[in-house]
Coordinates of N, CA and C in Angstrom, one line a residue:
X1 N -26.3 -10.2 18.4 CA -26.6 -10.7 19.7 C -25.4 -10.4 20.6
X2 N -25.6 -9.9 21.8 CA -24.5 -9.5 22.6 C -24.1 -10.7 23.5
X3 N -22.8 -10.7 23.9 CA -22.2 -11.8 24.7 C -22.8 -11.8 26.1
X4 N -22.9 -12.9 26.7 CA -23.2 -13.0 28.1 C -22.1 -12.4 28.9
X5 N -22.5 -11.8 30.0 CA -21.5 -11.2 31.0 C -21.4 -12.1 32.2
X6 N -20.2 -12.4 32.6 CA -19.9 -13.2 33.7 C -19.0 -12.4 34.7
X7 N -19.2 -12.5 36.0 CA -18.5 -11.8 37.0 C -17.9 -12.8 38.0
X8 N -16.6 -12.5 38.3 CA -15.9 -13.3 39.3 C -15.6 -12.4 40.5
X9 N -15.9 -12.8 41.7 CA -15.6 -12.0 42.9 C -14.7 -12.7 43.8
X10 N -13.5 -12.2 44.1 CA -12.6 -12.7 45.1 C -12.9 -12.1 46.4
X11 N -13.2 -12.9 47.4 CA -13.7 -12.4 48.7 C -12.6 -12.4 49.7
X12 N -12.4 -11.3 50.4 CA -11.5 -11.3 51.6 C -12.2 -10.6 52.7
X13 N -11.6 -10.6 53.9 CA -12.3 -10.1 55.1 C -12.6 -8.6 54.9
X14 N -11.8 -7.8 54.2 CA -12.0 -6.4 54.1 C -12.5 -5.9 52.8
X15 N -12.4 -6.8 51.7 CA -12.6 -6.2 50.4 C -13.2 -7.3 49.5
X16 N -13.9 -6.9 48.5 CA -14.4 -7.7 47.4 C -13.7 -7.2 46.1
X17 N -12.9 -8.1 45.5 CA -12.3 -7.8 44.2 C -13.0 -8.4 43.1
X18 N -13.4 -7.7 42.1 CA -14.2 -8.3 41.0 C -13.7 -8.1 39.6
X19 N -14.1 -9.0 38.7 CA -13.7 -8.9 37.3 C -14.9 -9.2 36.5
X20 N -15.2 -8.4 35.5 CA -16.3 -8.6 34.6 C -15.8 -9.1 33.2
X21 N -16.3 -10.2 32.7 CA -15.9 -10.6 31.4 C -17.2 -10.7 30.5
X22 N -17.1 -10.3 29.3 CA -15.9 -10.2 28.5 C -15.3 -8.8 28.4
X23 N -15.8 -7.8 29.1 CA -15.2 -6.5 29.0 C -13.8 -6.4 29.7
X24 N -13.5 -7.2 30.6 CA -12.2 -7.1 31.3 C -12.2 -6.1 32.4
X25 N -13.2 -5.5 32.7 CA -13.3 -4.5 33.8 C -12.9 -5.1 35.1
X26 N -12.1 -4.4 35.9 CA -11.7 -4.8 37.2 C -12.2 -3.8 38.2
X27 N -12.7 -4.3 39.4 CA -13.2 -3.3 40.4 C -13.0 -3.9 41.8
X28 N -13.1 -3.0 42.8 CA -13.0 -3.4 44.2 C -13.9 -2.6 45.0
X29 N -14.6 -3.3 45.9 CA -15.4 -2.6 46.9 C -15.1 -3.1 48.3
X30 N -15.4 -2.3 49.3 CA -15.2 -2.7 50.7 C -16.2 -3.8 51.0
X31 N -15.9 -4.7 51.9 CA -16.8 -5.7 52.4 C -17.6 -5.2 53.6
X32 N -18.4 -4.2 53.2 CA -19.3 -3.5 54.2 C -20.7 -3.4 53.5
X33 N -21.7 -2.9 54.3 CA -23.0 -2.7 53.7 C -22.9 -1.7 52.6
X34 N -22.2 -0.6 52.7 CA -22.0 0.4 51.7 C -21.3 -0.2 50.5
X35 N -20.3 -1.0 50.7 CA -19.6 -1.7 49.6 C -20.5 -2.7 48.9
X36 N -21.3 -3.4 49.6 CA -22.3 -4.3 48.9 C -23.3 -3.6 48.1
X37 N -23.8 -2.4 48.6 CA -24.7 -1.6 47.9 C -24.1 -1.1 46.6
X38 N -22.8 -0.6 46.6 CA -22.1 -0.2 45.5 C -21.9 -1.4 44.5
X39 N -21.6 -2.6 45.0 CA -21.5 -3.7 44.1 C -22.8 -4.0 43.4
X40 N -23.9 -4.0 44.1 CA -25.3 -4.3 43.5 C -25.6 -3.2 42.4
X41 N -25.3 -2.0 42.7 CA -25.5 -0.9 41.7 C -24.7 -1.2 40.4
X42 N -23.4 -1.5 40.6 CA -22.5 -1.7 39.5 C -23.0 -2.9 38.7
X43 N -23.4 -4.0 39.4 CA -23.8 -5.2 38.6 C -25.2 -5.1 38.0
X44 N -26.0 -4.3 38.6 CA -27.4 -4.1 37.9 C -27.2 -3.4 36.6
X45 N -26.1 -2.6 36.4 CA -25.8 -2.0 35.1 C -25.4 -3.0 34.0
X46 N -24.6 -4.0 34.4 CA -24.1 -5.0 33.5 C -24.9 -6.2 33.3
X47 N -25.9 -6.4 34.2 CA -26.8 -7.6 34.2 C -26.1 -8.9 33.9
X48 N -25.3 -9.4 34.8 CA -24.5 -10.6 34.5 C -25.4 -11.8 34.4
X49 N -25.0 -12.8 33.5 CA -25.6 -14.1 33.4 C -25.4 -14.9 34.7
X50 N -24.2 -14.6 35.3 CA -23.8 -15.4 36.5 C -22.7 -14.6 37.2
X51 N -22.8 -14.6 38.5 CA -21.7 -14.1 39.4 C -21.2 -15.3 40.1
X52 N -19.9 -15.5 40.2 CA -19.3 -16.6 41.0 C -18.4 -16.0 42.1
X53 N -18.5 -16.7 43.2 CA -17.5 -16.4 44.3 C -17.0 -17.7 44.8
X54 N -15.8 -17.7 45.4 CA -15.2 -18.9 45.9 C -15.5 -19.0 47.4
X55 N -15.9 -20.2 47.8 CA -16.1 -20.5 49.2 C -14.9 -20.1 50.0
X56 N -15.1 -19.2 51.1 CA -13.9 -18.8 51.9 C -14.2 -18.9 53.4
X57 N -14.9 -20.0 53.7 CA -15.1 -20.2 55.2 C -16.2 -19.3 55.7
X58 N -17.1 -18.8 54.9 CA -18.2 -17.9 55.4 C -18.1 -16.5 55.0
X59 N -16.9 -16.0 54.7 CA -16.7 -14.6 54.3 C -17.6 -14.3 53.1
X60 N -17.9 -15.2 52.3 CA -18.6 -15.0 51.0 C -20.1 -14.9 51.2
X61 N -20.6 -15.3 52.4 CA -22.1 -15.3 52.7 C -22.8 -14.0 52.5
X62 N -22.3 -12.9 53.0 CA -22.9 -11.6 52.9 C -23.1 -11.2 51.4
X63 N -22.0 -11.4 50.6 CA -22.1 -11.0 49.2 C -23.1 -11.9 48.5
X64 N -23.0 -13.2 48.8 CA -23.9 -14.2 48.1 C -25.3 -13.9 48.4
X65 N -25.7 -13.6 49.6 CA -27.0 -13.3 50.0 C -27.5 -12.0 49.4
X66 N -26.7 -11.0 49.4 CA -27.0 -9.7 48.8 C -27.3 -9.8 47.3
X67 N -26.4 -10.6 46.6 CA -26.6 -10.8 45.2 C -27.9 -11.6 44.9
X68 N -28.1 -12.6 45.7 CA -29.3 -13.5 45.5 C -30.6 -12.6 45.7
X69 N -30.6 -11.9 46.8 CA -31.8 -11.0 47.2 C -32.0 -10.0 46.1
X70 N -31.0 -9.5 45.4 CA -31.2 -8.5 44.3 C -31.6 -9.2 43.0
X71 N -31.7 -10.5 43.0 CA -32.1 -11.2 41.8 C -31.0 -11.5 40.8
X72 N -29.8 -11.5 41.3 CA -28.6 -11.7 40.4 C -28.2 -13.2 40.7
X73 N -28.1 -13.9 39.6 CA -27.7 -15.3 39.8 C -26.3 -15.5 40.3
X74 N -26.1 -16.3 41.3 CA -24.8 -16.4 42.0 C -24.5 -17.9 42.3
X75 N -23.3 -18.2 42.2 CA -22.8 -19.6 42.5 C -21.6 -19.5 43.4
X76 N -21.6 -20.3 44.4 CA -20.4 -20.4 45.3 C -19.6 -21.6 44.9
X77 N -18.4 -21.4 44.6 CA -17.5 -22.5 44.0 C -16.6 -23.1 45.1
X78 N -16.4 -24.4 44.9 CA -15.5 -25.1 45.8 C -14.1 -24.7 45.4
X79 N -13.3 -24.2 46.4 CA -11.9 -23.8 46.1 C -11.0 -24.8 45.4
X80 N -11.3 -26.1 45.6 CA -10.5 -27.2 44.9 C -10.8 -27.2 43.4
X81 N -12.1 -27.0 43.0 CA -12.4 -26.9 41.6 C -11.7 -25.7 41.0
X82 N -11.7 -24.6 41.7 CA -11.0 -23.4 41.1 C -9.5 -23.6 41.0
X83 N -8.9 -24.2 42.0 CA -7.5 -24.5 41.9 C -7.2 -25.4 40.7
X84 N -8.0 -26.4 40.5 CA -7.7 -27.4 39.4 C -7.9 -26.6 38.0
X85 N -8.9 -25.8 38.0 CA -9.2 -25.0 36.8 C -7.9 -24.1 36.5
X86 N -7.4 -23.4 37.5 CA -6.3 -22.6 37.4 C -5.1 -23.4 36.9
X87 N -4.8 -24.5 37.5 CA -3.7 -25.4 37.0 C -3.9 -25.8 35.5
X88 N -5.1 -26.1 35.2 CA -5.3 -26.5 33.8 C -5.1 -25.4 32.8
X89 N -5.2 -24.2 33.2 CA -4.9 -23.0 32.4 C -3.4 -22.6 32.5
X90 N -2.7 -23.3 33.4 CA -1.3 -22.9 33.6 C -1.1 -21.6 34.3
X91 N -2.0 -21.3 35.1 CA -1.9 -20.0 35.9 C -1.4 -20.3 37.3
X92 N -0.4 -19.7 37.7 CA 0.2 -20.0 39.0 C 0.3 -18.8 39.9
X93 N 0.2 -17.6 39.3 CA 0.3 -16.3 40.0 C -1.0 -16.2 40.9
X94 N -0.9 -15.6 42.0 CA -2.0 -15.5 43.0 C -2.1 -14.1 43.5
X95 N -3.0 -13.3 43.0 CA -3.4 -12.0 43.6 C -4.9 -12.0 43.6
X96 N -5.4 -11.0 44.4 CA -6.9 -10.9 44.4 C -7.5 -10.6 43.0
X97 N -6.8 -9.7 42.3 CA -7.3 -9.4 41.0 C -7.2 -10.5 40.0
X98 N -6.1 -11.2 40.0 CA -5.9 -12.4 39.2 C -7.0 -13.5 39.5
X99 N -7.2 -13.7 40.8 CA -8.3 -14.6 41.2 C -9.6 -14.2 40.8
X100 N -9.9 -12.9 40.8 CA -11.3 -12.4 40.3 C -11.4 -12.8 38.8
X101 N -10.4 -12.5 38.0 CA -10.5 -12.8 36.6 C -10.6 -14.3 36.4
X102 N -9.8 -15.1 37.2 CA -9.9 -16.5 37.0 C -11.3 -17.0 37.3
X103 N -11.9 -16.5 38.4 CA -13.3 -16.9 38.7 C -14.3 -16.5 37.6
X104 N -14.2 -15.3 37.1 CA -15.0 -15.0 36.0 C -14.8 -15.9 34.8
X105 N -13.6 -16.2 34.5 CA -13.3 -17.1 33.4 C -13.9 -18.5 33.6
X106 N -13.8 -19.0 34.9 CA -14.4 -20.2 35.3 C -15.9 -20.2 34.9
X107 N -16.6 -19.2 35.3 CA -18.0 -19.0 35.1 C -18.3 -19.0 33.6
X108 N -17.5 -18.2 32.8 CA -17.7 -18.1 31.4 C -17.4 -19.4 30.6
X109 N -16.5 -20.2 31.1 CA -16.1 -21.5 30.5 C -17.1 -22.6 30.9
X110 N -17.3 -22.8 32.1 CA -18.0 -23.9 32.6 C -19.5 -23.8 33.0
X111 N -19.9 -22.5 33.1 CA -21.3 -22.2 33.4 C -21.8 -23.0 34.6
X112 N -21.3 -22.9 35.8 CA -21.8 -23.6 36.9 C -23.2 -23.1 37.2
X113 N -24.0 -24.0 37.8 CA -25.4 -23.6 38.1 C -25.5 -22.5 39.2
X114 N -26.5 -21.7 39.0 CA -26.7 -20.7 40.1 C -27.3 -21.4 41.3
X115 N -27.1 -20.9 42.5 CA -27.5 -21.6 43.7 C -28.5 -20.7 44.4
X116 N -29.4 -21.4 45.1 CA -30.4 -20.7 45.9 C -30.1 -21.0 47.4
X117 N -29.8 -19.9 48.2 CA -29.5 -20.1 49.5 C -30.7 -20.6 50.3
X118 N -30.4 -21.4 51.4 CA -31.5 -21.8 52.3 C -32.0 -20.6 53.1
X119 N -33.0 -20.9 53.8 CA -33.6 -19.9 54.7 C -32.7 -19.7 55.8
X120 N -32.9 -18.7 56.7 CA -32.0 -18.3 57.8 C -31.8 -19.5 58.7
X121 N -32.8 -20.3 59.1 CA -32.7 -21.4 60.0 C -31.8 -22.5 59.4
X122 N -31.9 -22.8 58.1 CA -31.1 -23.7 57.4 C -29.7 -23.3 57.4
X123 N -29.4 -22.0 57.1 CA -28.1 -21.5 57.1 C -27.4 -21.6 58.5
X124 N -28.2 -21.3 59.6 CA -27.7 -21.4 60.9 C -27.3 -22.8 61.2
X125 N -28.2 -23.8 60.8 CA -27.9 -25.2 61.1 C -26.6 -25.6 60.3
X126 N -26.5 -25.2 59.1 CA -25.2 -25.5 58.3 C -24.0 -25.0 59.0
X127 N -24.1 -23.7 59.5 CA -23.0 -23.1 60.2 C -22.6 -23.9 61.4
X128 N -23.6 -24.3 62.2 CA -23.3 -25.1 63.4 C -22.6 -26.5 63.0
X129 N -23.1 -27.1 62.0 CA -22.5 -28.4 61.5 C -21.1 -28.1 61.0
X130 N -20.9 -27.1 60.3 CA -19.5 -26.8 59.8 C -18.6 -26.5 60.9
X131 N -19.1 -25.9 61.9 CA -18.2 -25.6 63.1 C -17.8 -26.8 63.9
X132 N -18.8 -27.7 63.9 CA -18.6 -29.0 64.6 C -17.5 -29.9 64.0
X133 N -17.5 -29.8 62.6 CA -16.4 -30.6 61.9 C -15.1 -30.0 62.2

């Protein structure tokens, strides 16, 4: 029986840094339509049990929706949970690549549930409410 594959993606404005566990493969793609297409092709090859991204004020939305629409299970994590997990592991270094590995390890260890994004009107309402806060 083969091990389940988990992917962590660290999201920034220009780039998506990813890590695949248990293989340990690290990759990066641009945060563009072409980059998202490349990401989907790469992940369709490994068929992950779960992809996790950290909530980053909306920057994660395009990747999350693309993954969900492609039928890949995805979960958006609260940054506070990830920070506590990192501290529990004694990890204090902070780079995009290290964060991607940490996110994949979070998924591998804790198996957070996959999320289903709301429809477009629900997402628009949530964005307005978040902006109001």
